[in-house]
Amino acid sequence: MGKSSKDKRDAYYRLAKEEGWRARSAYKLLQLDEEFNLFEGVTRVVDLCAAPGSWSQVLSRVLIKGEKFGRAGWQDKQKNMRDYVLGGGEKKEMEEGKEEVDVEGEGEKKVDSTPKLTPREGIRIVAIDLQPMSPLEGVTTMRADITHPSTIPLMLKALDPDTYSPSSPLNSSPVDLVISDGAPDVTGLHDLDIYVQSQLLWAALNLALCVLKPGGKFVAKIFRGKDVDLLFAQLKIVFERVRVAKPRSSRASSIEAFVVCEGFCPPEGFMASLERPLGAGTVLPEPVREESTSSDAKKPEKKVTSRVREDGAIEIDLGDETDDEDDVEEGGRRWIAPFLACGDLSAYDSDATYHLPKDRVSLDPVQPPTAPPYKRALEMRKLAGGAYGKTKGRAEKAAS
Ligand SMILES: C[S@@+](CC[C@H](N)C(=O)[O-])C[C@H]1O[C@@H](n2cnc3c(N)ncnc32)[C@H](O)[C@@H]1O
């Protein structure tokens, strides 16, 4: 597929190049954040399977530079404009250090409406991938395998180079958020791809269990295969809230989705360990459920609450958040994770093809892969004289 054709068929691929993101995946994280407010109160993050680095770019721009995207960015802009237009705005802008600029010297004064940046203090971001990654401002990048136990101490050292002690590597729980967009090289054999993906997910989860702070968050890519319920049930034991989300930038035709787990709360006595990692066969202590004494005991009534959000919208919650009983199938054995589609409905549809303006120039990717797995294959093909040596053969024939 040519660049232009891909630009048409994949609006997020095109948008990523226009907006300076290394990969279209950036929009998945931004849309997840928009729905779940992932970065609230977060200062220490580990980005697993991070290359080429668009998720790390999001982290760097939101946490280190203090930029706002999506609804938050739009609200900020609106607020600036409102403050300016409604009395005293001009004075206030000047007080905040914003300058009035003379547009092209024509005497027409305009306020610079770029939103104020709110960088956070003490940010630590570590990004890990098998592939090398080009450097990013404020992000420590590591080339390592997330399935290997030796990666944890390396990662902890990268997070706290001055205070890390190898004698008690797991004594600290220094991370607020672990994100993982890990994906194997897809073979096209569905079951195999789902299996390998699930192994990556377990590796990411085990790593997260070793380093998350109580109350921490874990977000990871999943393929919704047939045994995905088991995963949700296990996640529910170590996190207060587990939801599955499909951002609008993730193609509807793909089985990809993301688990968003909040409120890390390991059961009493649970010790995370990479030597005895959590996996499909692990039996974890189950949360105690109170047995109902009478068979016709009535279900507690749902608490319907409403609140007015900052942006004026009224949010109605149809049930107590801690009341997960509704999501448990009869018999109480199977817990069903709530599924949410996220991303603004007015945002691009990742499955649609869009017309491009005639005079449009197709851009190159922001960050071409530094050492893609196919590089060696291309080199070998070149040595053999072109596409599987066919070109060489033809060229020799033509010369003779
Ligand atoms: C879809 S890409 C991630 C894209 C990234 N989130 C971004 O925004 O640029 C999946 C990545 O998983 C990495 N990966 C796969 N298996 C891995 C492993 N065992 N350890 C570390 N990284 C792995 C691949 O090298 C690949 O770069």
Short mmCIF file of C-alpha atoms and ligand atoms in Angstrom, two decimals:
data_model
loop_
_atom_site.label_atom_id
_atom_site.label_comp_id
_atom_site.label_asym_id
_atom_site.label_seq_id
_atom_site.Cartn_x
_atom_site.Cartn_y
_atom_site.Cartn_z
CA MET A 1 0.00 0.00 0.00
CA GLY A 2 1.44 3.40 -1.02
CA LYS A 3 1.82 6.25 1.45
CA SER A 4 -1.07 8.26 -0.06
CA SER A 5 -3.36 5.29 -0.12
CA LYS A 6 -2.55 4.54 3.52
CA ASP A 7 -3.18 8.22 4.33
CA LYS A 8 -6.69 7.81 2.89
CA ARG A 9 -7.48 4.50 4.49
CA ASP A 10 -6.06 5.31 7.88
CA ALA A 11 -6.97 8.75 9.16
CA TYR A 12 -5.01 8.21 12.38
CA TYR A 13 -1.84 7.24 10.48
CA ARG A 14 -2.10 10.53 8.56
CA LEU A 15 -3.03 12.57 11.63
CA ALA A 16 -0.11 11.14 13.60
CA LYS A 17 2.33 12.38 10.96
CA GLU A 18 0.65 15.78 10.84
CA GLU A 19 0.64 16.20 14.61
CA GLY A 20 4.15 14.87 15.18
CA TRP A 21 3.40 11.51 16.83
CA ARG A 22 5.73 8.59 16.17
CA ALA A 23 2.84 6.17 15.71
CA ARG A 24 -0.93 6.24 15.41
CA SER A 25 -1.10 4.37 18.74
CA ALA A 26 -0.69 7.75 20.47
CA TYR A 27 -4.40 8.38 19.86
CA LYS A 28 -5.33 5.14 21.63
CA LEU A 29 -3.64 6.30 24.83
CA LEU A 30 -5.04 9.83 24.50
CA GLN A 31 -8.56 8.47 24.03
CA LEU A 32 -8.16 6.08 26.97
CA ASP A 33 -6.96 8.99 29.10
CA GLU A 34 -9.91 11.07 28.02
CA GLU A 35 -12.28 8.38 29.26
CA PHE A 36 -10.45 7.24 32.41
CA ASN A 37 -8.37 10.27 33.40
CA LEU A 38 -5.36 7.97 33.56
CA PHE A 39 -2.76 10.61 34.32
CA GLU A 40 -4.49 12.19 37.30
CA GLY A 41 -2.00 12.36 40.21
CA VAL A 42 0.54 10.31 38.28
CA THR A 43 4.25 11.14 38.42
CA ARG A 44 6.03 7.79 37.95
CA VAL A 45 5.24 5.68 34.93
CA VAL A 46 6.61 2.60 33.19
CA ASP A 47 5.82 2.22 29.49
CA LEU A 48 6.27 -1.43 28.44
CA CYS A 49 6.77 -2.45 24.81
CA ALA A 50 7.21 1.19 24.02
CA ALA A 51 8.93 1.40 20.60
CA PRO A 52 8.77 3.45 18.44
CA GLY A 53 7.60 5.60 21.35
CA SER A 54 4.31 7.35 20.69
CA TRP A 55 2.92 6.42 24.13
CA SER A 56 6.11 7.70 25.73
CA GLN A 57 5.68 10.88 23.68
CA VAL A 58 2.19 11.29 25.14
CA LEU A 59 3.61 10.79 28.65
CA SER A 60 6.41 13.25 28.01
CA ARG A 61 4.12 15.92 26.57
CA VAL A 62 1.37 15.56 29.18
CA LEU A 63 3.44 14.97 32.33
CA ILE A 64 6.72 16.75 31.64
CA LYS A 65 5.68 19.58 29.35
CA GLY A 66 2.22 19.88 30.89
CA GLU A 67 0.33 19.95 27.59
CA LYS A 68 -3.37 19.15 27.47
CA PHE A 69 -5.09 17.25 24.68
CA GLY A 70 -8.63 16.43 23.67
CA ARG A 71 -11.45 17.79 25.77
CA ALA A 72 -9.13 19.12 28.49
CA GLY A 73 -7.10 21.07 25.92
CA TRP A 74 -10.26 22.43 24.31
CA GLN A 75 -11.72 23.44 27.69
CA ASP A 76 -8.49 25.26 28.54
CA LYS A 77 -8.62 27.20 25.29
CA GLN A 78 -12.27 28.07 25.87
CA LYS A 79 -11.51 29.23 29.39
CA ASN A 80 -8.69 31.47 28.18
CA MET A 81 -10.95 33.02 25.59
CA ARG A 82 -13.80 33.47 28.08
CA ASP A 83 -11.49 35.05 30.66
CA TYR A 84 -10.24 37.40 28.02
CA VAL A 85 -13.60 38.39 26.61
CA LEU A 86 -15.47 38.70 29.91
CA GLY A 87 -14.26 41.80 31.76
CA GLY A 88 -10.69 42.12 32.95
CA GLY A 89 -9.49 39.37 30.66
CA GLU A 90 -6.92 41.61 29.08
CA LYS A 91 -5.57 42.66 32.46
CA LYS A 92 -5.54 39.07 33.71
CA GLU A 93 -3.67 37.78 30.65
CA MET A 94 -1.07 40.46 31.16
CA GLU A 95 -0.74 39.53 34.82
CA GLU A 96 -0.21 35.88 33.89
CA GLY A 97 2.66 36.90 31.66
CA LYS A 98 0.87 36.50 28.34
CA GLU A 99 1.77 39.07 25.77
CA GLU A 100 -0.32 41.03 23.39
CA VAL A 101 1.15 40.70 19.93
CA ASP A 102 0.91 43.17 17.12
CA VAL A 103 -0.28 41.06 14.16
CA GLU A 104 1.95 41.84 11.16
CA GLY A 105 2.56 45.35 12.48
CA GLU A 106 -0.92 46.46 11.45
CA GLY A 107 -1.70 47.82 14.84
CA GLU A 108 -4.33 45.10 15.47
CA LYS A 109 -3.57 43.60 18.87
CA LYS A 110 -4.36 39.97 19.53
CA VAL A 111 -3.90 37.92 22.68
CA ASP A 112 -1.74 34.83 22.39
CA SER A 113 -4.32 32.18 23.23
CA THR A 114 -1.94 29.21 23.48
CA PRO A 115 -2.97 27.34 26.63
CA LYS A 116 -0.78 27.73 29.67
CA LEU A 117 1.44 24.68 30.24
CA THR A 118 1.25 23.01 33.63
CA PRO A 119 4.31 20.74 33.95
CA ARG A 120 4.44 18.41 36.96
CA GLU A 121 7.25 18.01 39.46
CA GLY A 122 9.30 14.85 40.03
CA ILE A 123 8.26 13.01 36.87
CA ARG A 124 10.00 9.70 36.14
CA ILE A 125 9.23 7.80 32.97
CA VAL A 126 10.93 4.57 31.94
CA ALA A 127 10.23 3.04 28.52
CA ILE A 128 11.19 -0.56 27.71
CA ASP A 129 11.22 -2.43 24.41
CA LEU A 130 13.07 -5.22 22.62
CA GLN A 131 13.73 -2.73 19.83
CA PRO A 132 15.95 0.31 20.21
CA MET A 133 14.07 3.58 20.61
CA SER A 134 15.12 7.08 19.60
CA PRO A 135 15.58 9.33 22.65
CA LEU A 136 12.68 11.38 24.01
CA GLU A 137 12.77 14.34 26.36
CA GLY A 138 12.59 13.21 30.00
CA VAL A 139 12.15 9.52 29.18
CA THR A 140 14.70 6.86 30.15
CA THR A 141 14.67 4.22 27.44
CA MET A 142 15.82 0.64 27.99
CA ARG A 143 16.28 -2.17 25.52
CA ALA A 144 15.08 -5.27 27.35
CA ASP A 145 12.67 -8.19 27.25
CA ILE A 146 9.67 -7.70 29.53
CA THR A 147 9.25 -11.46 29.91
CA HIS A 148 12.71 -11.79 31.50
CA PRO A 149 13.02 -11.53 35.31
CA SER A 150 16.28 -9.57 35.06
CA THR A 151 14.34 -6.66 33.55
CA ILE A 152 12.73 -5.68 36.89
CA PRO A 153 15.91 -4.67 38.75
CA LEU A 154 17.13 -2.86 35.65
CA MET A 155 13.87 -0.99 35.47
CA LEU A 156 13.87 -0.12 39.18
CA LYS A 157 17.42 1.16 38.83
CA ALA A 158 16.40 3.28 35.86
CA LEU A 159 13.54 4.75 37.92
CA ASP A 160 15.73 5.62 40.92
CA PRO A 161 19.36 5.57 39.84
CA ASP A 162 20.54 7.27 43.06
CA THR A 163 18.58 5.38 45.67
CA TYR A 164 18.11 1.92 44.16
CA SER A 165 19.54 -0.89 46.27
CA PRO A 166 20.15 -4.28 44.59
CA SER A 167 19.90 -6.05 47.97
CA SER A 168 16.22 -5.14 48.38
CA PRO A 169 15.00 -4.60 44.83
CA LEU A 170 11.33 -5.22 45.52
CA ASN A 171 11.08 -3.32 48.79
CA SER A 172 9.93 -0.19 47.07
CA SER A 173 6.70 0.16 45.12
CA PRO A 174 7.52 3.25 43.23
CA VAL A 175 5.21 3.29 40.26
CA ASP A 176 1.81 5.00 39.83
CA LEU A 177 1.00 3.70 36.39
CA VAL A 178 2.20 0.79 34.23
CA ILE A 179 1.11 0.84 30.59
CA SER A 180 1.74 -1.88 28.04
CA ASP A 181 0.97 -1.82 24.34
CA GLY A 182 2.88 -5.04 23.77
CA ALA A 183 2.21 -6.98 20.62
CA PRO A 184 4.08 -9.85 19.06
CA ASP A 185 4.87 -9.93 15.36
CA VAL A 186 1.49 -11.16 14.18
CA THR A 187 1.66 -14.44 12.21
CA GLY A 188 -1.90 -14.42 10.92
CA LEU A 189 -2.57 -17.69 12.76
CA HIS A 190 -5.28 -16.39 15.05
CA ASP A 191 -4.93 -18.79 17.96
CA LEU A 192 -1.15 -18.55 18.00
CA ASP A 193 -1.26 -14.74 17.90
CA ILE A 194 -3.77 -14.62 20.75
CA TYR A 195 -1.65 -17.03 22.79
CA VAL A 196 1.61 -15.08 22.30
CA GLN A 197 -0.18 -11.81 23.03
CA SER A 198 -1.59 -13.26 26.26
CA GLN A 199 1.93 -14.31 27.33
CA LEU A 200 3.11 -10.73 26.82
CA LEU A 201 0.18 -9.48 28.84
CA TRP A 202 0.94 -11.84 31.74
CA ALA A 203 4.56 -10.69 31.64
CA ALA A 204 3.44 -7.05 31.77
CA LEU A 205 1.01 -7.79 34.61
CA ASN A 206 3.62 -9.65 36.68
CA LEU A 207 6.01 -6.81 36.22
CA ALA A 208 3.31 -4.33 37.22
CA LEU A 209 2.45 -6.35 40.35
CA CYS A 210 6.09 -6.10 41.46
CA VAL A 211 6.36 -2.33 41.13
CA LEU A 212 2.92 -0.70 41.48
CA LYS A 213 2.03 1.46 44.45
CA PRO A 214 -1.17 0.52 46.29
CA GLY A 215 -3.89 2.34 44.39
CA GLY A 216 -1.79 2.27 41.21
CA LYS A 217 -3.12 1.71 37.68
CA PHE A 218 -2.38 -0.81 34.95
CA VAL A 219 -3.40 -0.41 31.33
CA ALA A 220 -2.59 -3.09 28.76
CA LYS A 221 -3.47 -4.21 25.30
CA ILE A 222 -5.40 -7.47 25.07
CA PHE A 223 -6.70 -9.57 22.20
CA ARG A 224 -10.25 -10.58 23.03
CA GLY A 225 -9.86 -14.31 22.62
CA LYS A 226 -12.18 -16.94 24.07
CA ASP A 227 -10.44 -17.27 27.46
CA VAL A 228 -10.19 -13.58 28.16
CA ASP A 229 -12.75 -13.85 31.00
CA LEU A 230 -10.22 -15.73 33.11
CA LEU A 231 -7.84 -12.83 32.79
CA PHE A 232 -10.52 -10.33 33.84
CA ALA A 233 -11.38 -12.43 36.88
CA GLN A 234 -7.74 -12.57 37.97
CA LEU A 235 -7.24 -8.89 37.41
CA LYS A 236 -10.34 -8.20 39.52
CA ILE A 237 -8.66 -9.89 42.46
CA VAL A 238 -5.75 -7.47 42.49
CA PHE A 239 -7.47 -4.30 41.28
CA GLU A 240 -10.56 -2.55 42.62
CA ARG A 241 -11.85 -1.64 39.17
CA VAL A 242 -11.29 -3.50 35.93
CA ARG A 243 -12.78 -2.32 32.67
CA VAL A 244 -12.22 -3.13 29.04
CA ALA A 245 -12.08 -0.30 26.57
CA LYS A 246 -11.93 0.05 22.83
CA PRO A 247 -10.66 3.47 21.72
CA ARG A 248 -12.12 4.88 18.52
CA SER A 249 -8.65 4.88 16.96
CA SER A 250 -8.46 1.09 17.33
CA ARG A 251 -10.07 -0.55 14.31
CA ALA A 252 -13.42 -2.15 14.99
CA SER A 253 -12.35 -5.05 12.80
CA SER A 254 -9.41 -5.84 15.12
CA ILE A 255 -9.79 -8.00 18.23
CA GLU A 256 -7.56 -5.56 20.09
CA ALA A 257 -8.88 -3.82 23.20
CA PHE A 258 -7.36 -2.48 26.42
CA VAL A 259 -7.82 -3.49 30.03
CA VAL A 260 -7.91 -0.48 32.33
CA CYS A 261 -7.30 -1.54 35.92
CA GLU A 262 -7.46 0.99 38.74
CA GLY A 263 -6.90 0.84 42.49
CA PHE A 264 -4.16 -1.76 42.89
CA CYS A 265 -5.07 -3.72 46.04
CA PRO A 266 -3.31 -7.10 46.24
CA PRO A 267 -5.01 -9.59 48.61
CA GLU A 268 -3.48 -9.95 52.04
CA GLY A 269 -0.45 -12.21 52.00
CA PHE A 270 0.03 -11.94 48.26
CA MET A 271 3.69 -11.48 47.33
CA ALA A 272 4.46 -10.60 43.73
CA SER A 273 7.38 -12.57 42.37
CA LEU A 274 8.76 -13.18 38.94
CA GLU A 275 10.10 -16.55 40.06
CA ARG A 276 6.49 -17.67 40.70
CA PRO A 277 4.63 -15.45 38.30
CA LEU A 278 0.90 -15.08 38.08
CA GLY A 279 -0.42 -17.02 35.10
CA ALA A 280 -3.40 -18.85 33.71
CA GLY A 281 -2.91 -21.74 36.18
CA THR A 282 -2.37 -19.67 39.33
CA VAL A 283 -4.92 -19.98 42.09
CA LEU A 284 -5.32 -16.72 43.93
CA PRO A 285 -7.25 -16.14 47.14
CA GLU A 286 -10.79 -15.26 46.13
CA PRO A 287 -12.44 -12.19 47.60
CA VAL A 288 -14.94 -13.26 50.27
CA ARG A 289 -18.54 -12.86 49.20
CA GLU A 290 -21.23 -12.78 51.84
CA GLU A 291 -23.68 -15.64 51.35
CA SER A 292 -27.32 -14.65 51.27
CA THR A 293 -29.20 -16.34 54.15
CA SER A 294 -32.62 -16.57 52.56
CA SER A 295 -33.18 -17.68 49.00
CA ASP A 296 -35.69 -14.92 48.34
CA ALA A 297 -33.49 -12.23 49.86
CA LYS A 298 -34.00 -9.06 47.93
CA LYS A 299 -31.11 -7.51 46.05
CA PRO A 300 -30.07 -4.22 47.59
CA GLU A 301 -31.54 -1.32 45.71
CA LYS A 302 -29.18 0.44 43.35
CA LYS A 303 -28.02 3.82 44.45
CA VAL A 304 -28.61 6.29 41.65
CA THR A 305 -26.44 9.33 42.05
CA SER A 306 -25.87 12.38 39.94
CA ARG A 307 -23.27 15.09 39.94
CA VAL A 308 -22.61 18.23 37.95
CA ARG A 309 -19.23 18.08 36.30
CA GLU A 310 -16.89 21.06 35.93
CA ASP A 311 -17.89 21.45 32.30
CA GLY A 312 -21.56 21.74 33.30
CA ALA A 313 -22.61 18.28 32.11
CA ILE A 314 -24.71 16.19 34.49
CA GLU A 315 -23.31 12.72 35.05
CA ILE A 316 -25.73 10.09 36.29
CA ASP A 317 -24.40 6.94 37.88
CA LEU A 318 -26.96 4.15 37.79
CA GLY A 319 -25.39 2.00 40.45
CA ASP A 320 -22.96 1.89 43.33
CA GLU A 321 -19.47 1.49 41.85
CA THR A 322 -18.45 -1.05 44.43
CA ASP A 323 -21.54 -3.12 43.69
CA ASP A 324 -20.13 -5.49 41.09
CA GLU A 325 -22.81 -8.11 41.72
CA ASP A 326 -24.61 -7.09 38.53
CA ASP A 327 -21.59 -8.13 36.54
CA VAL A 328 -21.40 -11.59 38.08
CA GLU A 329 -23.17 -14.36 36.23
CA GLU A 330 -25.58 -16.68 38.05
CA GLY A 331 -23.71 -18.98 40.37
CA GLY A 332 -21.32 -16.17 41.20
CA ARG A 333 -18.33 -17.77 39.47
CA ARG A 334 -17.83 -15.64 36.40
CA TRP A 335 -17.21 -11.95 36.61
CA ILE A 336 -17.85 -9.94 33.47
CA ALA A 337 -15.76 -6.85 32.95
CA PRO A 338 -17.68 -3.75 31.83
CA PHE A 339 -16.86 -2.87 28.22
CA LEU A 340 -16.64 0.73 27.03
CA ALA A 341 -16.06 2.30 23.66
CA CYS A 342 -14.06 5.48 24.14
CA GLY A 343 -13.04 8.49 22.10
CA ASP A 344 -15.16 11.35 20.84
CA LEU A 345 -17.82 10.31 18.32
CA SER A 346 -16.80 13.28 16.19
CA ALA A 347 -13.24 11.91 16.04
CA TYR A 348 -12.08 10.03 12.94
CA ASP A 349 -13.48 6.55 12.39
CA SER A 350 -10.46 4.26 12.12
CA ASP A 351 -12.29 1.92 9.75
CA ALA A 352 -13.38 4.60 7.29
CA THR A 353 -11.64 5.85 4.16
CA TYR A 354 -11.48 9.63 3.82
CA HIS A 355 -11.01 11.79 0.72
CA LEU A 356 -7.83 13.84 0.76
CA PRO A 357 -7.51 17.30 -0.81
CA LYS A 358 -5.88 17.17 -4.29
CA ASP A 359 -2.98 19.43 -3.40
CA ARG A 360 -2.14 17.51 -0.24
CA VAL A 361 1.47 16.47 0.31
CA SER A 362 1.97 13.06 1.86
CA LEU A 363 4.30 13.30 4.86
CA ASP A 364 6.97 10.83 5.92
CA PRO A 365 6.57 9.11 9.29
CA VAL A 366 7.86 11.18 12.21
CA GLN A 367 10.22 8.47 13.41
CA PRO A 368 11.06 5.63 11.05
CA PRO A 369 11.94 2.40 12.89
CA THR A 370 15.59 2.43 14.02
CA ALA A 371 16.17 -1.31 13.65
CA PRO A 372 13.04 -2.99 12.34
CA PRO A 373 12.96 -6.81 12.41
CA TYR A 374 12.56 -6.80 8.60
CA LYS A 375 15.79 -4.81 8.11
CA ARG A 376 17.94 -7.93 7.77
CA ALA A 377 15.48 -9.49 5.35
CA LEU A 378 15.67 -6.37 3.17
CA GLU A 379 19.48 -6.44 3.28
CA MET A 380 19.52 -10.10 2.29
CA ARG A 381 17.08 -9.45 -0.51
CA LYS A 382 19.25 -6.60 -1.78
CA LEU A 383 22.34 -8.81 -1.71
CA ALA A 384 20.43 -11.42 -3.68
CA GLY A 385 19.73 -8.77 -6.30
CA GLY A 386 16.20 -7.62 -5.58
CA ALA A 387 12.89 -9.30 -4.91
CA TYR A 388 13.98 -12.83 -3.97
CA GLY A 389 16.78 -12.64 -6.53
CA LYS A 390 14.32 -12.39 -9.43
CA THR A 391 15.59 -8.95 -10.45
CA LYS A 392 19.18 -10.16 -10.53
CA GLY A 393 18.27 -13.12 -12.68
CA ARG A 394 16.36 -10.89 -15.09
CA ALA A 395 19.14 -8.30 -15.21
CA GLU A 396 21.72 -10.98 -16.01
CA LYS A 397 19.50 -12.42 -18.76
CA ALA A 398 19.00 -8.97 -20.27
CA ALA A 399 22.77 -8.32 -20.27
CA SER A 400 23.62 -11.61 -21.98
C1 LIG B 1 2.48 -1.97 18.88
S1 LIG B 1 4.16 -1.79 19.28
C2 LIG B 1 4.11 -0.60 20.55
C3 LIG B 1 3.82 0.78 20.09
C4 LIG B 1 4.10 1.82 21.15
N1 LIG B 1 3.15 1.72 22.24
C5 LIG B 1 4.04 3.20 20.59
O1 LIG B 1 3.14 3.94 20.97
O2 LIG B 1 4.91 3.57 19.81
C6 LIG B 1 4.52 -3.28 20.11
C7 LIG B 1 5.93 -3.35 20.63
O3 LIG B 1 6.03 -4.49 21.50
C8 LIG B 1 7.40 -4.84 21.53
N2 LIG B 1 7.60 -6.13 22.18
C9 LIG B 1 7.12 -7.33 21.78
N3 LIG B 1 7.55 -8.31 22.62
C10 LIG B 1 8.31 -7.69 23.59
C11 LIG B 1 9.02 -8.15 24.73
N4 LIG B 1 9.02 -9.45 25.05
N5 LIG B 1 9.69 -7.26 25.48
C12 LIG B 1 9.70 -5.96 25.14
N6 LIG B 1 9.03 -5.45 24.09
C13 LIG B 1 8.34 -6.31 23.30
C14 LIG B 1 7.77 -4.80 20.06
O4 LIG B 1 9.17 -4.71 19.91
C15 LIG B 1 7.01 -3.57 19.58
O5 LIG B 1 7.86 -2.45 19.52
#
